[in-house]
PDB file of N, CA and C in Angstrom:
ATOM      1  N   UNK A1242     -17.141   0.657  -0.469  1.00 65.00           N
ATOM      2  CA  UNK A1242     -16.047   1.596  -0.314  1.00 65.00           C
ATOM      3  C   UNK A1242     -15.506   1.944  -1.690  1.00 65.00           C
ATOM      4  N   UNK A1243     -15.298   3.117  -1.843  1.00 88.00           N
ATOM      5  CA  UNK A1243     -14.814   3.237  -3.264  1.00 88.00           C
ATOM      6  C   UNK A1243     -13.859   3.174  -3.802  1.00 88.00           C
ATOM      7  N   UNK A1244     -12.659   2.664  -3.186  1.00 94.00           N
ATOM      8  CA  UNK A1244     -11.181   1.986  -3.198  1.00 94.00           C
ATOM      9  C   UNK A1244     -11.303   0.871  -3.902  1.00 94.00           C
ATOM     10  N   UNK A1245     -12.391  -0.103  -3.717  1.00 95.00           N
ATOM     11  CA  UNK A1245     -12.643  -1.395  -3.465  1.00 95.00           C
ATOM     12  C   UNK A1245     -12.444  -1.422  -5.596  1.00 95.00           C
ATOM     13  N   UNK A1246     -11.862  -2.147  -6.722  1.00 95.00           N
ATOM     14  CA  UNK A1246     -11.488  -2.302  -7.931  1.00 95.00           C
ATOM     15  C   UNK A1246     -10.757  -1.107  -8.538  1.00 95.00           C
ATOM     16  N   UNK A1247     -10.204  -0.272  -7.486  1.00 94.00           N
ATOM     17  CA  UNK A1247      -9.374   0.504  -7.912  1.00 94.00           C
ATOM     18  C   UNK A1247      -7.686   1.044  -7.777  1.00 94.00           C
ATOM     19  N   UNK A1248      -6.718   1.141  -8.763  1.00 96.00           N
ATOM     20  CA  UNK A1248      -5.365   0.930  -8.892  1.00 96.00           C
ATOM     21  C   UNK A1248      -4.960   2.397  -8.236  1.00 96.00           C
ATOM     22  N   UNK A1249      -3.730   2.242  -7.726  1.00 97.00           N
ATOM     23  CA  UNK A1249      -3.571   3.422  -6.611  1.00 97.00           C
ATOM     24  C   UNK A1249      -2.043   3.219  -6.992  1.00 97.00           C
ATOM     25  N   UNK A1250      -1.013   4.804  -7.563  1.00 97.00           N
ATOM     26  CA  UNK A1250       0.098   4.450  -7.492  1.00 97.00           C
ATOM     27  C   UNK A1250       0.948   5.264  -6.421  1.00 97.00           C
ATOM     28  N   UNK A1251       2.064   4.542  -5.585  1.00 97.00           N
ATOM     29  CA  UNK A1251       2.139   5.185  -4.718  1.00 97.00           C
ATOM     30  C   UNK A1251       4.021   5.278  -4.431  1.00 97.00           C
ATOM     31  N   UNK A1252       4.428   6.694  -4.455  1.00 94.00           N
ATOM     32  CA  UNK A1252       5.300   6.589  -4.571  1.00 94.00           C
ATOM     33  C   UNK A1252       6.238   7.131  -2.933  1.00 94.00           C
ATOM     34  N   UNK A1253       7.292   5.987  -2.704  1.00 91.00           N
ATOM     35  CA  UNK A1253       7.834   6.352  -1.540  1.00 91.00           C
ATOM     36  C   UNK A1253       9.087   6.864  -0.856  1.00 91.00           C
ATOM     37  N   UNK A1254       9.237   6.903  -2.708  1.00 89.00           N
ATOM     38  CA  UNK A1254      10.596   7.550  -2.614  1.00 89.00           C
ATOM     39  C   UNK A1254      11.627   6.396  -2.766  1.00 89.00           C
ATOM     40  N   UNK A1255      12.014   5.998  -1.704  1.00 88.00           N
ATOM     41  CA  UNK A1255      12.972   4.535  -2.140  1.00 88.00           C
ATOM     42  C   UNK A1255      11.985   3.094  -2.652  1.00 88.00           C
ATOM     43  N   UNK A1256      10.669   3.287  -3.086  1.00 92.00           N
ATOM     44  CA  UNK A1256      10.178   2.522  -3.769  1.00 92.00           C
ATOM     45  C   UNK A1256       9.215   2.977  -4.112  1.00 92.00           C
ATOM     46  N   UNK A1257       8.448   2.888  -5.474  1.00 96.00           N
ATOM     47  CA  UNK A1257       7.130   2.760  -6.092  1.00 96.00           C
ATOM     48  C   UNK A1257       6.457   1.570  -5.965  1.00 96.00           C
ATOM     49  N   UNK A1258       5.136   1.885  -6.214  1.00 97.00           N
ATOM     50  CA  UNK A1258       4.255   0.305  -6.042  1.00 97.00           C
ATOM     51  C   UNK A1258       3.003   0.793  -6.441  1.00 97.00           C
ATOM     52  N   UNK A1259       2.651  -0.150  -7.623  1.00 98.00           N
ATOM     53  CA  UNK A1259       0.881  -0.050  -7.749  1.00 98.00           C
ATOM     54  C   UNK A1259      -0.063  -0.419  -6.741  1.00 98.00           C
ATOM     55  N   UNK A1260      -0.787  -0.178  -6.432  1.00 97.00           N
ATOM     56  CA  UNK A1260      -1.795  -1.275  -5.312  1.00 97.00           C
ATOM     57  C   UNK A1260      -3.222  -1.253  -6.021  1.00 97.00           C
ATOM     58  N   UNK A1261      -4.081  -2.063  -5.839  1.00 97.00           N
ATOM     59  CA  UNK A1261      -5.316  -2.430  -5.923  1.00 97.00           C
ATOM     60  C   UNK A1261      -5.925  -3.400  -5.129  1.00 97.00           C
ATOM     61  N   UNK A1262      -6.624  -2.527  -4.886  1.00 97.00           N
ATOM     62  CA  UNK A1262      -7.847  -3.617  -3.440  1.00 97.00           C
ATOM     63  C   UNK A1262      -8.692  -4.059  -4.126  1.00 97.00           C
ATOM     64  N   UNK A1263      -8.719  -5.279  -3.832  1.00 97.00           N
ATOM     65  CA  UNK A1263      -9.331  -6.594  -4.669  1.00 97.00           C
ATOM     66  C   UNK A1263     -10.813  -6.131  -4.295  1.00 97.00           C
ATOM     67  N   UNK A1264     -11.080  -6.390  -2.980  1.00 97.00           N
ATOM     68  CA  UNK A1264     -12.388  -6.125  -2.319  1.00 97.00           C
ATOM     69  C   UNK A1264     -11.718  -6.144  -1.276  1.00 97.00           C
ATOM     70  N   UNK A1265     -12.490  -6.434  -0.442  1.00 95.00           N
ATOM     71  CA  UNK A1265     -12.588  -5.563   1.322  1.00 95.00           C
ATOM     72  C   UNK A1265     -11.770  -6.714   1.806  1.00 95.00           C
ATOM     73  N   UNK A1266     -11.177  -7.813   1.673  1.00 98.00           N
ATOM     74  CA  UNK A1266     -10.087  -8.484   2.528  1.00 98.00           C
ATOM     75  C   UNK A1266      -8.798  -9.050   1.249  1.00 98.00           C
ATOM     76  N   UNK A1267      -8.769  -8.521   0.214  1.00 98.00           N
ATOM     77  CA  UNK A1267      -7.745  -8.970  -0.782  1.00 98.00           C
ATOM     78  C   UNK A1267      -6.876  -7.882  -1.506  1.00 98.00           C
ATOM     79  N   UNK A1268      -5.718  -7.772  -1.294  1.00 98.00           N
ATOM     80  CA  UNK A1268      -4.844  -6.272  -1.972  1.00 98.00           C
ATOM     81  C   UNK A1268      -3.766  -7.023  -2.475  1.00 98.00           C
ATOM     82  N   UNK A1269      -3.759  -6.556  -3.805  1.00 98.00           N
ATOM     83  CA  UNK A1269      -3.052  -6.458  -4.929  1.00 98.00           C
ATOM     84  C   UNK A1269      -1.803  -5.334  -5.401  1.00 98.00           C
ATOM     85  N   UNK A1270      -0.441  -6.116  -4.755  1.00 98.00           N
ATOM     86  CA  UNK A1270       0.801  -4.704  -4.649  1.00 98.00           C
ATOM     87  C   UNK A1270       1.528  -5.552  -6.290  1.00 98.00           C
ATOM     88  N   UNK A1271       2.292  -4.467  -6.758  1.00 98.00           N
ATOM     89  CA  UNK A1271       3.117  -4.293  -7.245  1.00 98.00           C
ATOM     90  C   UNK A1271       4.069  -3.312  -7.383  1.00 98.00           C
ATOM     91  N   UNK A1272       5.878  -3.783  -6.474  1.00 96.00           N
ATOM     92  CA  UNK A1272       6.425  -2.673  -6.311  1.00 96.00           C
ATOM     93  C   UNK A1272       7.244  -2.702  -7.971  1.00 96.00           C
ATOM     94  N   UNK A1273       7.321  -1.887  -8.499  1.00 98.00           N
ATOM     95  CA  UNK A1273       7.686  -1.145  -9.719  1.00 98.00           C
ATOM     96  C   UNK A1273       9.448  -0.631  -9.704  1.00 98.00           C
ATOM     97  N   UNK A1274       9.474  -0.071  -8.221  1.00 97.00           N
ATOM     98  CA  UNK A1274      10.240   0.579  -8.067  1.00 97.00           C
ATOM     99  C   UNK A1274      11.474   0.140  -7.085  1.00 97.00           C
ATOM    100  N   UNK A1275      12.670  -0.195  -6.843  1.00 94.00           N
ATOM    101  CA  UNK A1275      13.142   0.058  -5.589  1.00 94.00           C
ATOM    102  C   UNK A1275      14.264   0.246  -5.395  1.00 94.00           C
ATOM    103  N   UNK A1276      14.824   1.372  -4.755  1.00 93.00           N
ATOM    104  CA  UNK A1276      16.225   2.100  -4.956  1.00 93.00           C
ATOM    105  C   UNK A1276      16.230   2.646  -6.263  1.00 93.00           C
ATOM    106  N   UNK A1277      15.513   3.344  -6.332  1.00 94.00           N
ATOM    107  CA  UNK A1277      15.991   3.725  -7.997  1.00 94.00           C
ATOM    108  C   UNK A1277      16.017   2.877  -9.130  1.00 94.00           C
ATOM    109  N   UNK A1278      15.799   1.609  -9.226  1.00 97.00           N
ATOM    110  CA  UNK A1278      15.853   0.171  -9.892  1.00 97.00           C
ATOM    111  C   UNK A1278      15.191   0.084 -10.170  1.00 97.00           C
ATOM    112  N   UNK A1279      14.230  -0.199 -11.716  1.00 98.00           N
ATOM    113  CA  UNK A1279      12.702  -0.497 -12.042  1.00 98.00           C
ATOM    114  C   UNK A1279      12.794  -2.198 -11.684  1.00 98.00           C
ATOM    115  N   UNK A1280      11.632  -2.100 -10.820  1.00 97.00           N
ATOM    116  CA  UNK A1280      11.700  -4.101 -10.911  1.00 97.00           C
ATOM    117  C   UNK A1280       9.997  -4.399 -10.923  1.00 97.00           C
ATOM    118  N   UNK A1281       9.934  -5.637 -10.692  1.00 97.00           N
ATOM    119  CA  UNK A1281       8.561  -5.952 -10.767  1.00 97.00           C
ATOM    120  C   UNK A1281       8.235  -7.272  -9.812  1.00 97.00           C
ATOM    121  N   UNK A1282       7.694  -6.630  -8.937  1.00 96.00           N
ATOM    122  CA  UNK A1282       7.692  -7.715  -7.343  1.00 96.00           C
ATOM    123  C   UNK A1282       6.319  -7.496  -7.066  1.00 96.00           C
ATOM    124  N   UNK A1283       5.505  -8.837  -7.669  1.00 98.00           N
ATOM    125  CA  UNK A1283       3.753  -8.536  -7.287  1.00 98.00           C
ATOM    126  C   UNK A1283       3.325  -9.577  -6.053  1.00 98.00           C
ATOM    127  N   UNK A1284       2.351  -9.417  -5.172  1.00 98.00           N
ATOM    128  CA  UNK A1284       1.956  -9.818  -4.450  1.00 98.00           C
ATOM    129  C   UNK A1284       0.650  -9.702  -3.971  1.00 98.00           C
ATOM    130  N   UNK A1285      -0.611 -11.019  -3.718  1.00 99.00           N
ATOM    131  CA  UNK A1285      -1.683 -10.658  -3.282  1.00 99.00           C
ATOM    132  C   UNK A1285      -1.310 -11.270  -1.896  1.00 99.00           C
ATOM    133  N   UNK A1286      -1.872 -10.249  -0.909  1.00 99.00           N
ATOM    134  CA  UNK A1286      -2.638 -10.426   0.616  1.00 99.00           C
ATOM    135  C   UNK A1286      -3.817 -10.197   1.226  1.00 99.00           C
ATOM    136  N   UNK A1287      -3.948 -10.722   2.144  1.00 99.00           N
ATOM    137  CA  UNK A1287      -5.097 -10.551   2.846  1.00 99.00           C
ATOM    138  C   UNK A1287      -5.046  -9.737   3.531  1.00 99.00           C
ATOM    139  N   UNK A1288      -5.965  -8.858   3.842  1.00 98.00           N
ATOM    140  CA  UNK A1288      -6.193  -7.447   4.448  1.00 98.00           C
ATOM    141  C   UNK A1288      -6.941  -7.294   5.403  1.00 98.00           C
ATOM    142  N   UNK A1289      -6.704  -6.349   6.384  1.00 98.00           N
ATOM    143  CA  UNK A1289      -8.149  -5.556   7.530  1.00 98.00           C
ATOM    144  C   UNK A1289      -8.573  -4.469   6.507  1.00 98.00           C
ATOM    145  N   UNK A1290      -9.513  -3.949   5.844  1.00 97.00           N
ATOM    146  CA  UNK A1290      -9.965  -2.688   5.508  1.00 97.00           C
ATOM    147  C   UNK A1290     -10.893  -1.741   6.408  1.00 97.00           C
ATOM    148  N   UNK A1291     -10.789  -0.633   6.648  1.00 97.00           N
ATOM    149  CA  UNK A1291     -11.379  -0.066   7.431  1.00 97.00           C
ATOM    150  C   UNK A1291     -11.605   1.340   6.806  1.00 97.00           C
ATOM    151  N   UNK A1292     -12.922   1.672   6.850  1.00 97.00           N
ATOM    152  CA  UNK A1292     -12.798   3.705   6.366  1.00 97.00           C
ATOM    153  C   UNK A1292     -12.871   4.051   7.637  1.00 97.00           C
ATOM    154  N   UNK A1293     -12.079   5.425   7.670  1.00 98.00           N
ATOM    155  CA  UNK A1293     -12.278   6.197   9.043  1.00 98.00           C
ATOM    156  C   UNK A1293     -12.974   6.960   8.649  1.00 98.00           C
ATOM    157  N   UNK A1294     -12.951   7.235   7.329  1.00 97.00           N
ATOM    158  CA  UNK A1294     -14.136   8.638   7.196  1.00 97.00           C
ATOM    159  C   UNK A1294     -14.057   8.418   5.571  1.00 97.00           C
ATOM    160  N   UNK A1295     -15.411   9.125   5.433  1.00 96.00           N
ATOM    161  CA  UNK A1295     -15.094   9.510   4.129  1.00 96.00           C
ATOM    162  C   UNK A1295     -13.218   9.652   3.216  1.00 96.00           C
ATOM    163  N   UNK A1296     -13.297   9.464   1.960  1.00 96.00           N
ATOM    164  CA  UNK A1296     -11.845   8.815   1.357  1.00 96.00           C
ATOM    165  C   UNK A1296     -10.905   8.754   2.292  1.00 96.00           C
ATOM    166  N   UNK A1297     -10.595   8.020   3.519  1.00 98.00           N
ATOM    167  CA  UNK A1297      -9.942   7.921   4.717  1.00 98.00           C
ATOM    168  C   UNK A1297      -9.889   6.702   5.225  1.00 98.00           C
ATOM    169  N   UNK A1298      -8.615   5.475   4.695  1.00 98.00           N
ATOM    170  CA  UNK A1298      -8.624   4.390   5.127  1.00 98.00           C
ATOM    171  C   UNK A1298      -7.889   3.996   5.952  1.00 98.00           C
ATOM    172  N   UNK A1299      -7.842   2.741   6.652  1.00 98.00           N
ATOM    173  CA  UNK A1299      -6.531   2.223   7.082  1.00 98.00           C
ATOM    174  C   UNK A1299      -6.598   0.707   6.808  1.00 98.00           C
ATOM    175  N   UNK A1300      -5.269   0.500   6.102  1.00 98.00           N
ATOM    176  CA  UNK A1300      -5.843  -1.168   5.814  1.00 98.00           C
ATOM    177  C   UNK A1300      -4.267  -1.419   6.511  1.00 98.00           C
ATOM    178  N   UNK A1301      -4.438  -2.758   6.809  1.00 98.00           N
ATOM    179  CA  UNK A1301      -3.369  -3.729   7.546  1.00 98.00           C
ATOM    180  C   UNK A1301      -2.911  -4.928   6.318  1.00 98.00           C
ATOM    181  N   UNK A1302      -1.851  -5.968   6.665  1.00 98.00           N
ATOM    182  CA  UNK A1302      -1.679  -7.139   6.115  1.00 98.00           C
ATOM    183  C   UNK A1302      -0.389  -7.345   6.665  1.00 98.00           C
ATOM    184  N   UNK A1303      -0.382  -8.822   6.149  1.00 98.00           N
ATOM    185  CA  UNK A1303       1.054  -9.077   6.270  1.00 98.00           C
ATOM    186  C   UNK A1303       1.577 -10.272   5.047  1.00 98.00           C
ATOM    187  N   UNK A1304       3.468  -9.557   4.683  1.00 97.00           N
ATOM    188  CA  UNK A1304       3.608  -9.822   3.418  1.00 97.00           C
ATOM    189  C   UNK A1304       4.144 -11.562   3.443  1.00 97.00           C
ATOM    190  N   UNK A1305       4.587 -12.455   2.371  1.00 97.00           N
ATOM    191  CA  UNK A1305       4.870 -13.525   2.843  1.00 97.00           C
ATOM    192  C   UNK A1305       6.211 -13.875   3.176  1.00 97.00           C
ATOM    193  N   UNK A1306       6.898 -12.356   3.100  1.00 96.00           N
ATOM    194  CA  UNK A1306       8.174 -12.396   3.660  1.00 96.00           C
ATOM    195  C   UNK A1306       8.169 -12.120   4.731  1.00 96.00           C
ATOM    196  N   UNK A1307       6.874 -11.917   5.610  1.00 97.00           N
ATOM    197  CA  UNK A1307       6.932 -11.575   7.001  1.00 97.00           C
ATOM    198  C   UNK A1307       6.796 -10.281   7.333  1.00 97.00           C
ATOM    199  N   UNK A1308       7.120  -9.159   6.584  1.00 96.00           N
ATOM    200  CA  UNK A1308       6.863  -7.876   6.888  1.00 96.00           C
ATOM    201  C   UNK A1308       5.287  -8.116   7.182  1.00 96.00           C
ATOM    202  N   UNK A1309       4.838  -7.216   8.348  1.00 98.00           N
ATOM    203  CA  UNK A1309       3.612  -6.601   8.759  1.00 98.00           C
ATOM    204  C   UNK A1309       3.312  -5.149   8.449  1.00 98.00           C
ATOM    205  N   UNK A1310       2.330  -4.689   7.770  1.00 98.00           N
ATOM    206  CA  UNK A1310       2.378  -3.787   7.493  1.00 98.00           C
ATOM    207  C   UNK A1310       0.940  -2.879   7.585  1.00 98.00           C
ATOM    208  N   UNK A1311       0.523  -1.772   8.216  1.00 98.00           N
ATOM    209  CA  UNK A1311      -0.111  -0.824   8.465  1.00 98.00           C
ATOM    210  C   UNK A1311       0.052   0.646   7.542  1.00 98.00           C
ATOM    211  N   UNK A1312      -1.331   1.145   6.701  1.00 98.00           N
ATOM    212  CA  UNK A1312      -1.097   1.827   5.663  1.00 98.00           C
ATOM    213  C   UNK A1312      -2.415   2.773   6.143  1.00 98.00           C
ATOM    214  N   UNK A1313      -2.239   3.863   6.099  1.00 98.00           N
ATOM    215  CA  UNK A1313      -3.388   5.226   5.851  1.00 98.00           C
ATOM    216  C   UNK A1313      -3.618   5.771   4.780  1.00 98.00           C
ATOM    217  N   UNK A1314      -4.755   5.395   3.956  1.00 97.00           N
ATOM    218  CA  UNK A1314      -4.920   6.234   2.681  1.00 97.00           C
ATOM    219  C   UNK A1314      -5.332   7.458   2.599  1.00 97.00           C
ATOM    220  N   UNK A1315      -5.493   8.191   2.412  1.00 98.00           N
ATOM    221  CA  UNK A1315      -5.986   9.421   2.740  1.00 98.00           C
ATOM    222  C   UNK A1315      -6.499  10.049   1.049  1.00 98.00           C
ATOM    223  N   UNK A1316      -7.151   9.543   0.788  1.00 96.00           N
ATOM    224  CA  UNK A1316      -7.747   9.733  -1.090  1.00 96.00           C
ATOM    225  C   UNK A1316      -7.569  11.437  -1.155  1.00 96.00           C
ATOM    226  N   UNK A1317      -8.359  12.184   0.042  1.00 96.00           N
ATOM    227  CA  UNK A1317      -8.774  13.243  -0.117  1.00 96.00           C
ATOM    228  C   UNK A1317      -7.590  14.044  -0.101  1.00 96.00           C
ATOM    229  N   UNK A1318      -6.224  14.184   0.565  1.00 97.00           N
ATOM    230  CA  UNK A1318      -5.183  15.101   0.371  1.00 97.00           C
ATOM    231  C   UNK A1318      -4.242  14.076  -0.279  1.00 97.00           C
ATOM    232  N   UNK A1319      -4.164  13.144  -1.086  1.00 97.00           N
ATOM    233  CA  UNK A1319      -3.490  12.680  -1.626  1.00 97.00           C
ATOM    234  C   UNK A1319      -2.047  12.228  -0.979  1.00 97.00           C
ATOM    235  N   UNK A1320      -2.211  11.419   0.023  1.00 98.00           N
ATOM    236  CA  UNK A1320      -0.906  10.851   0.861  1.00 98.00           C
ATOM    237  C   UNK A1320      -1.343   9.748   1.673  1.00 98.00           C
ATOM    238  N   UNK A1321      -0.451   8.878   1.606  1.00 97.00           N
ATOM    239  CA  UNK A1321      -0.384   7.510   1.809  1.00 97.00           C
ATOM    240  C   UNK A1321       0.583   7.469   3.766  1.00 97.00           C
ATOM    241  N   UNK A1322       0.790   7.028   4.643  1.00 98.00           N
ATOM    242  CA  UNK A1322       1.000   6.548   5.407  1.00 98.00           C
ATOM    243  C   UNK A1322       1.358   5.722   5.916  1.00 98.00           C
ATOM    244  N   UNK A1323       2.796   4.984   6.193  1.00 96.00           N
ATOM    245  CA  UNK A1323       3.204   3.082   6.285  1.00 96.00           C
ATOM    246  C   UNK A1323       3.716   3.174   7.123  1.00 96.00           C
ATOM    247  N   UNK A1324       3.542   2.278   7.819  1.00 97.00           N
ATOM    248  CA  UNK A1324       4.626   1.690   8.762  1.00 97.00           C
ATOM    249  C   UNK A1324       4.709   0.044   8.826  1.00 97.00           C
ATOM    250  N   UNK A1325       5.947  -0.391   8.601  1.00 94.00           N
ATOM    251  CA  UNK A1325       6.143  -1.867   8.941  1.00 94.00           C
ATOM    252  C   UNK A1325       7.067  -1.982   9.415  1.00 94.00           C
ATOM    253  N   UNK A1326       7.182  -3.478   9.802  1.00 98.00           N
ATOM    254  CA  UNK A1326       7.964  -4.218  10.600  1.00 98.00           C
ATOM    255  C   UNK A1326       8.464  -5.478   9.860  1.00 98.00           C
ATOM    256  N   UNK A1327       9.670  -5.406   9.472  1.00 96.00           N
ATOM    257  CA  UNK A1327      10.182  -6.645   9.317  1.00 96.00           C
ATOM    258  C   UNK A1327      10.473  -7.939  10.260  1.00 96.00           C
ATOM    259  N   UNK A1328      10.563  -9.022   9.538  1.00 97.00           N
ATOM    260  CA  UNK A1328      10.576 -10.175  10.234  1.00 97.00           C
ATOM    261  C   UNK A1328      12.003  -9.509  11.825  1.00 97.00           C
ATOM    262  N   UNK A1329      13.274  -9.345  10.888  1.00 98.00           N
ATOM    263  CA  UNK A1329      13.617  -8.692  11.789  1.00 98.00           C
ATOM    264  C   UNK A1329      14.189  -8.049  13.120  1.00 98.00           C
ATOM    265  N   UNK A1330      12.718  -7.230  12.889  1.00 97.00           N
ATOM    266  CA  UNK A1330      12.332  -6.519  14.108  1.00 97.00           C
ATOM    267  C   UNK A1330      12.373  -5.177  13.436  1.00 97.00           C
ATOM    268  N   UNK A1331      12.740  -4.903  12.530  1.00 98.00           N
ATOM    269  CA  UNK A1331      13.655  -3.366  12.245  1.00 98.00           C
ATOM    270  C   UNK A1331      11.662  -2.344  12.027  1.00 98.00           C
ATOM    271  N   UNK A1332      11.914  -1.636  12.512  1.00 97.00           N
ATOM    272  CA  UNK A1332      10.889  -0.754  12.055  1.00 97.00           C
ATOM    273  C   UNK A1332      10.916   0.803  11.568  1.00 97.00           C
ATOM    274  N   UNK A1333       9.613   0.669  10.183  1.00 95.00           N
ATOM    275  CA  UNK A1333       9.996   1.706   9.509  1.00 95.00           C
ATOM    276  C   UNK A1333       8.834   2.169   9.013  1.00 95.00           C
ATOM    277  N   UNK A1334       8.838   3.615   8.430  1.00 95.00           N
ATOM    278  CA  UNK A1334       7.414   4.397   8.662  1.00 95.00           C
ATOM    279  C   UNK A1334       8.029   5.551   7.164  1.00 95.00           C
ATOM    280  N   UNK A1335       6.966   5.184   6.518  1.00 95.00           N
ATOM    281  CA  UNK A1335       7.199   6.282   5.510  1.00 95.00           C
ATOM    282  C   UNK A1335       5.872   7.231   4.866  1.00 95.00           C
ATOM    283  N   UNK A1336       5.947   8.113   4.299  1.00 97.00           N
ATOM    284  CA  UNK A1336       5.335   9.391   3.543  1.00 97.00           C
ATOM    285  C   UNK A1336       5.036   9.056   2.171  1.00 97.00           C
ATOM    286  N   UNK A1337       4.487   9.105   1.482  1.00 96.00           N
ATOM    287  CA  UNK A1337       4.168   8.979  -0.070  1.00 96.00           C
ATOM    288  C   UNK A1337       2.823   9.855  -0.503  1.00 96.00           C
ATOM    289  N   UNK A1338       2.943  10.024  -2.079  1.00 95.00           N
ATOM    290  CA  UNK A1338       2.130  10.826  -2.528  1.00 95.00           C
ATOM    291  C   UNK A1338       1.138   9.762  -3.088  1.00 95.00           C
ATOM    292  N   UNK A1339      -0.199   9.780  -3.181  1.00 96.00           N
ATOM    293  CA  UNK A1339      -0.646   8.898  -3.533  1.00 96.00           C
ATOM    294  C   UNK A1339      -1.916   9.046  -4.963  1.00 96.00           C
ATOM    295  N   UNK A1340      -1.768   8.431  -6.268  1.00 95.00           N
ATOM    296  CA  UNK A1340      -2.051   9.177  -7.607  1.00 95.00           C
ATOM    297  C   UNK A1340      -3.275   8.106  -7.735  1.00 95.00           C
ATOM    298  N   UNK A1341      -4.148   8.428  -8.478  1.00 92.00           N
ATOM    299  CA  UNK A1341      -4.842   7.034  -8.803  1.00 92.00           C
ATOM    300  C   UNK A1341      -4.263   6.548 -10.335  1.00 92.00           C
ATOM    301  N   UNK A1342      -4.065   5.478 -10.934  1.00 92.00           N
ATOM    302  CA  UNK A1342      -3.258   4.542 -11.580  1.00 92.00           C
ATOM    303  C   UNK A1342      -4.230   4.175 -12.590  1.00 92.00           C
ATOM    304  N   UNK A1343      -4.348   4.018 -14.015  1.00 87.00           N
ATOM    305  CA  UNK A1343      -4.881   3.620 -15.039  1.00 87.00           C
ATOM    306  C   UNK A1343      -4.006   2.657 -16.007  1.00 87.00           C
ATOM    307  N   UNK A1344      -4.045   1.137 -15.848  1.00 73.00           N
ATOM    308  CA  UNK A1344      -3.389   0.637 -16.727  1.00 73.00           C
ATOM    309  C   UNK A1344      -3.593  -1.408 -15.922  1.00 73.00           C
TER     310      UNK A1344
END
């Protein structure tokens, strides 16, 4: 898959975050961003990876704060797709533009 050693930055508006997929069950976040706040909150998880199609993913995980989280990459129109669930319960679904990342 051609995701698979590559940095993805993705912005969501009330947060930024680098990502990189390790390989096909390991993703590599760093949120950058949140509320307007530069911070630096990294995290590796374990993943479902899946292509639906050509540059067309959907990967899953869950964070170790308990959020579950479901993501659509979409390489080809450049937009990202989330929805999670906090421990909770609260659920939330957001839009982002999605850049590829060099650094």
């Amino acid at each position: 898959m051609k995701i698979i050693g590559k940095k993805f930055l993705i912005d969501f508006g009330m947060a930024k975050a680098i990502l990189e997929v390790k390989n096909s069950t390991s993703l590599a976040f760093t949120i950058i961003e949140k509320n307007g706040k530069e911070t630096k909150e990294t995290e590796i998880v374990e993943i479902k990876l899946n292509q639906l199609r050509p540059r067309l993913f959907l990967l899953t995980w869950k964070e170790k704060n308990g959020n579950t989280v479901t993501q659509v990459q979409d390489h080809k129109n450049k937009k990202a797709f989330m929805n999670w669930t906090q421990p909770d319960g609260q659920f939330i679904n957001a839009e982002a533009e999605i850049k590829s990342f060099k650094g």
